[in-house]
PDB file of C-alpha atoms and ligand atoms in Angstrom:
ATOM      1  CA  MET A  19       0.102   0.073   0.190  1.00 93.00           C
ATOM      2  CA  PHE A  20       1.265   3.656  -0.691  1.00 96.00           C
ATOM      3  CA  GLU A  21       1.067   6.247   1.938  1.00 96.00           C
ATOM      4  CA  PRO A  22       1.773   9.668   0.905  1.00 96.00           C
ATOM      5  CA  GLY A  23       3.714  11.888   3.066  1.00 95.00           C
ATOM      6  CA  PHE A  24       5.996  14.996   3.027  1.00 94.00           C
ATOM      7  CA  LEU A  25       8.462  14.124   5.581  1.00 92.00           C
ATOM      8  CA  THR A  26      10.574  10.828   6.140  1.00 91.00           C
ATOM      9  CA  SER A  27      12.090   9.579   9.141  1.00 90.00           C
ATOM     10  CA  ALA A  28      14.426   7.305   7.108  1.00 92.00           C
ATOM     11  CA  ALA A  29      18.130   8.286   7.014  1.00 93.00           C
ATOM     12  CA  PRO A  30      20.129   8.777   3.701  1.00 94.00           C
ATOM     13  CA  GLY A  31      21.228   5.799   2.316  1.00 95.00           C
ATOM     14  CA  ALA A  32      18.337   3.669   3.523  1.00 96.00           C
ATOM     15  CA  PRO A  33      16.916   1.526   0.850  1.00 96.00           C
ATOM     16  CA  SER A  34      14.178   3.389  -1.385  1.00 97.00           C
ATOM     17  CA  LEU A  35      12.296   3.499  -4.550  1.00 97.00           C
ATOM     18  CA  VAL A  36      14.199   6.653  -6.474  1.00 97.00           C
ATOM     19  CA  VAL A  37      12.291   8.029  -9.101  1.00 97.00           C
ATOM     20  CA  HIS A  38      14.852  10.083 -11.004  1.00 97.00           C
ATOM     21  CA  VAL A  39      12.778  12.712 -13.378  1.00 96.00           C
ATOM     22  CA  ARG A  40      14.166  14.402 -16.571  1.00 95.00           C
ATOM     23  CA  GLY A  41      11.160  16.704 -17.829  1.00 91.00           C
ATOM     24  CA  ALA A  42       8.784  14.151 -18.583  1.00 91.00           C
ATOM     25  CA  THR A  43      10.797  11.063 -18.778  1.00 95.00           C
ATOM     26  CA  VAL A  44      11.695   8.903 -15.648  1.00 96.00           C
ATOM     27  CA  ARG A  45      13.865   6.145 -14.525  1.00 96.00           C
ATOM     28  CA  VAL A  46      12.899   4.330 -11.412  1.00 97.00           C
ATOM     29  CA  GLU A  47      15.016   2.133  -9.510  1.00 96.00           C
ATOM     30  CA  GLU A  48      15.676   0.685  -6.174  1.00 96.00           C
ATOM     31  CA  GLY A  49      18.477   2.496  -4.528  1.00 95.00           C
ATOM     32  CA  ALA A  50      19.826   4.270  -1.456  1.00 96.00           C
ATOM     33  CA  LEU A  51      17.782   7.242  -0.061  1.00 95.00           C
ATOM     34  CA  PRO A  52      19.779  10.547  -1.417  1.00 94.00           C
ATOM     35  CA  TYR A  53      20.321  13.378   0.656  1.00 91.00           C
ATOM     36  CA  ARG A  54      18.381  15.755  -1.423  1.00 90.00           C
ATOM     37  CA  ALA A  55      15.184  14.508  -2.944  1.00 94.00           C
ATOM     38  CA  HIS A  56      11.485  15.204  -2.963  1.00 96.00           C
ATOM     39  CA  PHE A  57       9.895  12.569  -0.239  1.00 97.00           C
ATOM     40  CA  LEU A  58       6.735  11.233  -1.695  1.00 97.00           C
ATOM     41  CA  GLY A  59       5.652   8.889   0.468  1.00 97.00           C
ATOM     42  CA  SER A  60       5.856   4.993   1.488  1.00 97.00           C
ATOM     43  CA  LEU A  61       5.459   1.724  -0.463  1.00 97.00           C
ATOM     44  CA  ASP A  62       4.698  -1.203   2.128  1.00 96.00           C
ATOM     45  CA  GLY A  63       7.646   0.791   4.051  1.00 94.00           C
ATOM     46  CA  LEU A  64       9.803   1.608   1.311  1.00 96.00           C
ATOM     47  CA  PRO A  65      10.504   5.341   1.264  1.00 97.00           C
ATOM     48  CA  CYS A  66       9.693   6.658  -2.427  1.00 98.00           C
ATOM     49  CA  VAL A  67      11.423   9.969  -3.532  1.00 97.00           C
ATOM     50  CA  ALA A  68      11.539  11.978  -6.356  1.00 98.00           C
ATOM     51  CA  VAL A  69      15.136  13.351  -7.673  1.00 97.00           C
ATOM     52  CA  ASP A  70      15.515  16.067 -10.498  1.00 96.00           C
ATOM     53  CA  GLU A  71      18.022  15.248 -13.088  1.00 94.00           C
ATOM     54  CA  PRO A  72      18.069  17.869 -15.698  1.00 90.00           C
ATOM     55  CA  ASP A  73      21.388  17.036 -16.758  1.00 88.00           C
ATOM     56  CA  ALA A  74      20.786  13.269 -17.319  1.00 84.00           C
ATOM     57  CA  GLY A  75      22.227  12.557 -20.853  1.00 81.00           C
ATOM     58  CA  VAL A  76      20.690  10.581 -23.250  1.00 79.00           C
ATOM     59  CA  GLY A  77      21.197   6.383 -23.124  1.00 79.00           C
ATOM     60  CA  THR A  78      20.959   6.886 -19.279  1.00 84.00           C
ATOM     61  CA  GLY A  79      17.610   4.690 -19.090  1.00 90.00           C
ATOM     62  CA  PHE A  80      14.979   7.425 -18.878  1.00 95.00           C
ATOM     63  CA  VAL A  81      11.957   6.604 -20.476  1.00 95.00           C
ATOM     64  CA  GLU A  82       8.763   8.784 -20.822  1.00 94.00           C
ATOM     65  CA  LEU A  83       6.215   8.241 -18.211  1.00 94.00           C
ATOM     66  CA  ARG A  84       3.394   7.174 -20.921  1.00 91.00           C
ATOM     67  CA  ARG A  85       5.858   4.325 -22.103  1.00 92.00           C
ATOM     68  CA  LEU A  86       6.454   3.213 -18.566  1.00 94.00           C
ATOM     69  CA  TRP A  87       2.928   2.223 -18.404  1.00 92.00           C
ATOM     70  CA  GLY A  88       2.567  -1.794 -18.605  1.00 90.00           C
ATOM     71  CA  GLN A  89       6.722  -2.192 -17.718  1.00 92.00           C
ATOM     72  CA  VAL A  90       6.191  -1.667 -13.955  1.00 94.00           C
ATOM     73  CA  GLY A  91       2.915  -2.200 -11.765  1.00 93.00           C
ATOM     74  CA  ALA A  92       0.199   0.558 -11.620  1.00 92.00           C
ATOM     75  CA  GLN A  93       1.132   1.439  -8.287  1.00 95.00           C
ATOM     76  CA  VAL A  94       4.785   2.401  -9.097  1.00 96.00           C
ATOM     77  CA  TRP A  95       3.621   3.890 -12.240  1.00 96.00           C
ATOM     78  CA  ALA A  96       1.402   6.361 -10.237  1.00 96.00           C
ATOM     79  CA  ILE A  97       4.166   7.105  -8.061  1.00 97.00           C
ATOM     80  CA  ALA A  98       6.131   8.063 -10.952  1.00 97.00           C
ATOM     81  CA  GLY A  99       3.397   9.986 -12.191  1.00 97.00           C
ATOM     82  CA  ARG A 100       3.260  11.784  -8.853  1.00 97.00           C
ATOM     83  CA  ALA A 101       7.044  12.545  -8.970  1.00 97.00           C
ATOM     84  CA  VAL A 102       7.119  14.025 -12.492  1.00 97.00           C
ATOM     85  CA  GLN A 103       4.387  16.684 -11.351  1.00 97.00           C
ATOM     86  CA  ILE A 104       6.497  17.161  -7.853  1.00 97.00           C
ATOM     87  CA  VAL A 105       9.758  18.006  -9.623  1.00 96.00           C
ATOM     88  CA  ALA A 106       7.777  19.925 -12.582  1.00 95.00           C
ATOM     89  CA  TRP A 107       6.136  22.213  -9.814  1.00 96.00           C
ATOM     90  CA  ASP A 108       9.547  22.857  -7.958  1.00 96.00           C
ATOM     91  CA  VAL A 109      11.182  23.718 -10.997  1.00 95.00           C
ATOM     92  CA  ASP A 110       8.530  25.656 -12.489  1.00 96.00           C
ATOM     93  CA  HIS A 111       8.006  27.839  -9.170  1.00 97.00           C
ATOM     94  CA  ARG A 112      11.668  28.947  -8.487  1.00 97.00           C
ATOM     95  CA  PHE A 113      10.604  32.428  -8.867  1.00 98.00           C
ATOM     96  CA  CYS A 114       7.349  34.212  -7.492  1.00 98.00           C
ATOM     97  CA  GLY A 115       5.023  34.320 -10.363  1.00 97.00           C
ATOM     98  CA  ARG A 116       3.828  37.958  -8.967  1.00 98.00           C
ATOM     99  CA  CYS A 117       7.069  39.643  -7.957  1.00 98.00           C
ATOM    100  CA  GLY A 118       9.928  37.537  -9.531  1.00 98.00           C
ATOM    101  CA  THR A 119      11.805  36.927  -6.212  1.00 98.00           C
ATOM    102  CA  PRO A 120      13.500  33.671  -5.938  1.00 98.00           C
ATOM    103  CA  THR A 121      11.265  31.298  -3.913  1.00 98.00           C
ATOM    104  CA  GLN A 122      12.191  29.013  -1.032  1.00 97.00           C
ATOM    105  CA  ALA A 123      11.085  25.663  -0.236  1.00 95.00           C
ATOM    106  CA  LEU A 124       8.843  25.662   2.949  1.00 95.00           C
ATOM    107  CA  ALA A 125      10.350  22.976   5.412  1.00 91.00           C
ATOM    108  CA  ASP A 126       6.947  21.598   6.807  1.00 92.00           C
ATOM    109  CA  GLN A 127       4.857  21.521   3.705  1.00 93.00           C
ATOM    110  CA  ARG A 128       4.902  21.078  -0.022  1.00 96.00           C
ATOM    111  CA  ALA A 129       5.000  24.712  -0.824  1.00 97.00           C
ATOM    112  CA  ARG A 130       7.302  27.591  -2.312  1.00 97.00           C
ATOM    113  CA  HIS A 131       7.376  30.548  -0.355  1.00 98.00           C
ATOM    114  CA  CYS A 132       8.130  34.057  -1.491  1.00 98.00           C
ATOM    115  CA  PRO A 133      10.149  35.831   0.959  1.00 98.00           C
ATOM    116  CA  ARG A 134       9.302  39.378  -0.333  1.00 98.00           C
ATOM    117  CA  CYS A 135       5.588  39.158  -0.878  1.00 98.00           C
ATOM    118  CA  SER A 136       4.790  35.991   0.939  1.00 97.00           C
ATOM    119  CA  LEU A 137       2.897  34.131  -2.257  1.00 97.00           C
ATOM    120  CA  ASP A 138       2.962  30.537  -1.584  1.00 97.00           C
ATOM    121  CA  ALA A 139       2.911  28.195  -4.513  1.00 97.00           C
ATOM    122  CA  TYR A 140       1.406  24.864  -4.274  1.00 96.00           C
ATOM    123  CA  PRO A 141       1.858  21.999  -6.450  1.00 95.00           C
ATOM    124  CA  ARG A 142      -0.692  22.532  -9.471  1.00 91.00           C
ATOM    125  CA  LEU A 143      -3.600  20.351 -10.479  1.00 95.00           C
ATOM    126  CA  ALA A 144      -5.936  21.179 -13.341  1.00 96.00           C
ATOM    127  CA  PRO A 145      -9.195  19.108 -13.105  1.00 98.00           C
ATOM    128  CA  ALA A 146     -11.003  17.949 -16.114  1.00 98.00           C
ATOM    129  CA  VAL A 147     -13.996  16.231 -17.007  1.00 98.00           C
ATOM    130  CA  ILE A 148     -14.602  12.955 -18.981  1.00 98.00           C
ATOM    131  CA  VAL A 149     -17.742  11.813 -19.784  1.00 98.00           C
ATOM    132  CA  LEU A 150     -19.194   8.584 -21.510  1.00 98.00           C
ATOM    133  CA  VAL A 151     -22.472   9.470 -23.436  1.00 98.00           C
ATOM    134  CA  GLU A 152     -25.075   6.434 -24.056  1.00 97.00           C
ATOM    135  CA  ARG A 153     -28.058   6.814 -26.358  1.00 96.00           C
ATOM    136  CA  ASP A 154     -31.528   5.182 -25.610  1.00 94.00           C
ATOM    137  CA  ASP A 155     -30.638   2.619 -28.037  1.00 94.00           C
ATOM    138  CA  GLY A 156     -27.527   1.353 -26.286  1.00 92.00           C
ATOM    139  CA  ARG A 157     -25.069   3.191 -28.498  1.00 97.00           C
ATOM    140  CA  VAL A 158     -22.113   5.017 -27.280  1.00 97.00           C
ATOM    141  CA  LEU A 159     -20.702   8.456 -28.214  1.00 98.00           C
ATOM    142  CA  LEU A 160     -17.079   8.110 -29.470  1.00 98.00           C
ATOM    143  CA  ALA A 161     -15.016  10.994 -31.067  1.00 97.00           C
ATOM    144  CA  HIS A 162     -11.758  11.549 -32.405  1.00 96.00           C
ATOM    145  CA  ASN A 163     -10.019  14.894 -31.270  1.00 94.00           C
ATOM    146  CA  ALA A 164      -7.582  16.492 -33.459  1.00 92.00           C
ATOM    147  CA  SER A 165      -4.986  16.336 -30.550  1.00 89.00           C
ATOM    148  CA  PHE A 166      -4.765  12.553 -30.590  1.00 87.00           C
ATOM    149  CA  SER A 167      -1.602  11.385 -31.999  1.00 83.00           C
ATOM    150  CA  GLU A 168      -3.073   8.198 -33.320  1.00 88.00           C
ATOM    151  CA  PRO A 169      -6.360   7.256 -35.338  1.00 90.00           C
ATOM    152  CA  PHE A 170      -8.659   6.269 -32.123  1.00 94.00           C
ATOM    153  CA  PHE A 171     -11.883   7.295 -30.699  1.00 97.00           C
ATOM    154  CA  SER A 172     -12.644   8.182 -26.928  1.00 97.00           C
ATOM    155  CA  CYS A 173     -14.766   9.761 -24.613  1.00 97.00           C
ATOM    156  CA  LEU A 174     -15.466  13.641 -24.380  1.00 97.00           C
ATOM    157  CA  ALA A 175     -13.272  15.255 -21.936  1.00 97.00           C
ATOM    158  CA  GLY A 176     -12.387  18.912 -21.269  1.00 96.00           C
ATOM    159  CA  PHE A 177     -10.591  21.230 -18.446  1.00 97.00           C
ATOM    160  CA  VAL A 178     -12.981  22.931 -15.851  1.00 98.00           C
ATOM    161  CA  GLU A 179     -13.150  26.454 -16.059  1.00 98.00           C
ATOM    162  CA  PRO A 180     -12.813  28.902 -13.112  1.00 97.00           C
ATOM    163  CA  GLY A 181     -16.514  29.212 -11.323  1.00 97.00           C
ATOM    164  CA  GLU A 182     -17.809  26.246 -12.938  1.00 98.00           C
ATOM    165  CA  THR A 183     -19.098  22.984 -11.102  1.00 98.00           C
ATOM    166  CA  LEU A 184     -17.825  19.778 -12.608  1.00 98.00           C
ATOM    167  CA  GLU A 185     -21.519  18.862 -13.756  1.00 98.00           C
ATOM    168  CA  GLU A 186     -21.569  22.325 -15.597  1.00 98.00           C
ATOM    169  CA  ALA A 187     -18.301  21.609 -17.253  1.00 98.00           C
ATOM    170  CA  VAL A 188     -19.604  18.203 -18.553  1.00 98.00           C
ATOM    171  CA  HIS A 189     -22.621  19.977 -20.223  1.00 98.00           C
ATOM    172  CA  ARG A 190     -20.653  22.853 -21.817  1.00 98.00           C
ATOM    173  CA  GLU A 191     -18.060  20.663 -23.041  1.00 97.00           C
ATOM    174  CA  VAL A 192     -20.351  18.197 -24.658  1.00 97.00           C
ATOM    175  CA  ARG A 193     -22.514  21.222 -26.068  1.00 97.00           C
ATOM    176  CA  GLU A 194     -19.242  22.946 -27.491  1.00 96.00           C
ATOM    177  CA  GLU A 195     -17.741  20.078 -28.982  1.00 96.00           C
ATOM    178  CA  VAL A 196     -20.497  17.851 -30.553  1.00 97.00           C
ATOM    179  CA  GLY A 197     -23.585  20.197 -30.034  1.00 97.00           C
ATOM    180  CA  ILE A 198     -25.963  17.687 -28.192  1.00 98.00           C
ATOM    181  CA  GLU A 199     -27.337  18.087 -24.710  1.00 98.00           C
ATOM    182  CA  VAL A 200     -26.788  15.218 -21.891  1.00 98.00           C
ATOM    183  CA  CYS A 201     -28.913  14.269 -18.993  1.00 98.00           C
ATOM    184  CA  ASP A 202     -28.707  11.711 -16.152  1.00 98.00           C
ATOM    185  CA  LEU A 203     -25.106  12.580 -14.958  1.00 98.00           C
ATOM    186  CA  ARG A 204     -23.490   9.893 -12.845  1.00 98.00           C
ATOM    187  CA  TYR A 205     -19.880  10.200 -11.111  1.00 98.00           C
ATOM    188  CA  PHE A 206     -17.625   6.933 -12.096  1.00 98.00           C
ATOM    189  CA  ARG A 207     -14.249   7.602 -10.904  1.00 97.00           C
ATOM    190  CA  SER A 208     -11.511   9.772 -11.039  1.00 97.00           C
ATOM    191  CA  GLN A 209      -7.677   9.218 -12.269  1.00 96.00           C
ATOM    192  CA  PRO A 210      -4.672  11.271 -11.796  1.00 95.00           C
ATOM    193  CA  TRP A 211      -3.433  12.209 -15.197  1.00 94.00           C
ATOM    194  CA  PRO A 212       0.305  13.457 -14.872  1.00 94.00           C
ATOM    195  CA  PHE A 213       0.341  15.088 -18.399  1.00 91.00           C
ATOM    196  CA  PRO A 214       1.391  17.466 -17.308  1.00 90.00           C
ATOM    197  CA  HIS A 215      -1.032  18.176 -14.283  1.00 93.00           C
ATOM    198  CA  SER A 216      -4.565  16.989 -14.526  1.00 95.00           C
ATOM    199  CA  LEU A 217      -7.087  15.041 -12.535  1.00 97.00           C
ATOM    200  CA  MET A 218      -9.653  13.593 -14.766  1.00 97.00           C
ATOM    201  CA  ILE A 219     -12.992  13.147 -13.135  1.00 98.00           C
ATOM    202  CA  GLY A 220     -15.319  10.529 -14.934  1.00 98.00           C
ATOM    203  CA  PHE A 221     -18.980  10.715 -15.498  1.00 98.00           C
ATOM    204  CA  THR A 222     -21.645   8.735 -17.673  1.00 98.00           C
ATOM    205  CA  ALA A 223     -24.453  10.569 -18.926  1.00 98.00           C
ATOM    206  CA  ARG A 224     -27.330  10.123 -21.501  1.00 98.00           C
ATOM    207  CA  LEU A 225     -28.165  11.801 -24.727  1.00 98.00           C
ATOM    208  CA  ALA A 226     -31.171  14.474 -23.934  1.00 98.00           C
ATOM    209  CA  SER A 227     -31.870  16.008 -27.184  1.00 97.00           C
ATOM    210  CA  GLY A 228     -29.884  16.949 -30.267  1.00 96.00           C
ATOM    211  CA  GLU A 229     -27.669  15.879 -33.253  1.00 96.00           C
ATOM    212  CA  LEU A 230     -24.147  15.459 -33.233  1.00 97.00           C
ATOM    213  CA  ARG A 231     -22.320  18.397 -34.677  1.00 96.00           C
ATOM    214  CA  PRO A 232     -18.790  17.923 -34.433  1.00 95.00           C
ATOM    215  CA  ASP A 233     -17.139  21.489 -33.974  1.00 92.00           C
ATOM    216  CA  GLY A 234     -14.359  20.605 -36.667  1.00 91.00           C
ATOM    217  CA  GLN A 235     -11.702  22.357 -34.649  1.00 92.00           C
ATOM    218  CA  GLU A 236     -11.182  20.056 -31.409  1.00 92.00           C
ATOM    219  CA  ILE A 237     -13.368  17.122 -32.592  1.00 95.00           C
ATOM    220  CA  THR A 238     -12.935  16.164 -36.115  1.00 94.00           C
ATOM    221  CA  GLU A 239     -15.054  12.985 -36.151  1.00 95.00           C
ATOM    222  CA  ALA A 240     -17.990  12.057 -33.669  1.00 97.00           C
ATOM    223  CA  ALA A 241     -20.429   8.899 -34.040  1.00 97.00           C
ATOM    224  CA  TRP A 242     -22.765   6.742 -32.208  1.00 98.00           C
ATOM    225  CA  PHE A 243     -21.068   2.980 -31.998  1.00 97.00           C
ATOM    226  CA  PRO A 244     -22.952  -0.250 -31.015  1.00 95.00           C
ATOM    227  CA  ALA A 245     -20.959  -2.199 -28.784  1.00 94.00           C
ATOM    228  CA  SER A 246     -20.572  -4.916 -31.260  1.00 92.00           C
ATOM    229  CA  ASP A 247     -18.923  -2.652 -33.775  1.00 94.00           C
ATOM    230  CA  LEU A 248     -16.624  -0.295 -31.822  1.00 95.00           C
ATOM    231  CA  PRO A 249     -13.628   1.785 -33.450  1.00 96.00           C
ATOM    232  CA  ARG A 250      -9.977   1.572 -32.186  1.00 96.00           C
ATOM    233  CA  LEU A 251     -10.047   2.546 -28.490  1.00 96.00           C
ATOM    234  CA  PRO A 252      -7.760   4.386 -26.375  1.00 94.00           C
ATOM    235  CA  GLY A 253      -5.152   2.486 -24.552  1.00 91.00           C
ATOM    236  CA  GLU A 254      -5.790   0.787 -21.182  1.00 90.00           C
ATOM    237  CA  ILE A 255      -3.777   3.482 -19.301  1.00 91.00           C
ATOM    238  CA  SER A 256      -6.890   5.865 -19.448  1.00 93.00           C
ATOM    239  CA  ILE A 257      -9.939   6.578 -17.550  1.00 96.00           C
ATOM    240  CA  ALA A 258     -11.579   6.616 -20.908  1.00 96.00           C
ATOM    241  CA  ARG A 259     -10.945   3.178 -21.760  1.00 97.00           C
ATOM    242  CA  ALA A 260     -12.215   2.185 -18.253  1.00 97.00           C
ATOM    243  CA  LEU A 261     -15.187   4.099 -18.861  1.00 98.00           C
ATOM    244  CA  ILE A 262     -15.823   2.383 -22.272  1.00 97.00           C
ATOM    245  CA  GLU A 263     -15.102  -1.075 -20.798  1.00 97.00           C
ATOM    246  CA  ALA A 264     -17.314  -0.596 -17.801  1.00 97.00           C
ATOM    247  CA  TRP A 265     -20.237   0.395 -20.536  1.00 96.00           C
ATOM    248  CA  ARG A 266     -19.101  -2.686 -22.598  1.00 94.00           C
ATOM    249  CA  GLU A 267     -19.784  -4.806 -19.667  1.00 93.00           C
ATOM    250  CA  ARG A 268     -23.439  -3.147 -18.844  1.00 91.00           C
ATOM    251  CA  SER A 269     -24.273  -3.734 -22.570  1.00 88.00           C
ATOM    252  CA  GLN A 270     -23.598  -7.538 -22.393  1.00 84.00           C
ATOM    253  CA  GLU A 271     -25.673  -7.691 -19.443  1.00 82.00           C
ATOM    254  CA  ARG A 272     -28.552  -6.501 -20.934  1.00 73.00           C
TER     255      ARG A 272
HETATM  256 ZN1   ZN B 327       6.699  37.519  -4.449  1.00 50.72          ZN
END
């Protein structure tokens, strides 16, 4: 079990899980606890830390976090994702965003403090909603987003805007991207998505009204698919895939 934490009582040199981070790439290994590292928590008692390695060269075993999926267990992968986000936050907040003064890491919490204007910078999280929309005939809405690097279809998703509830974000995103109205929103589950610092919040919903009109910008193609004839789906790393698989199971039970 992983227990998150900020401070460790383990001494430098103690056995630990070290996530070396170079930008969006990582190298995970068991080794001695370094003197300077971001403590992340303990995995079955083993201290887990992140170490920023901006100068690590090529050929030193770093792999993209996405590609690490499947090479290590889901729990270690999640720890690596945590490490990437903590290091990125630390690097991105070396200077105060308000007055430009160099910041200092606080000793008692994960925050960088500005000694001049007292602004504190905490690790960033960008909440995003993702929704699987079903129609009364049992078909599911899947779409191809222009930002996808490969030709697969997935659920609709988008960032939550300031001042918006998660539910409002779902309604707005679906309306903006494909021009339909949905109802019967139900929470599914959530997933940290460290690319670079999102939290995906999954929902299911039903079509209330409207015809599909992909916006042509973000969404280049969208259609209603039956469980028996699905297009290429997103990888198993994603909550999108989990939403689709859960729907497929429900479809088979009917
Ligand atoms: Zn400042």
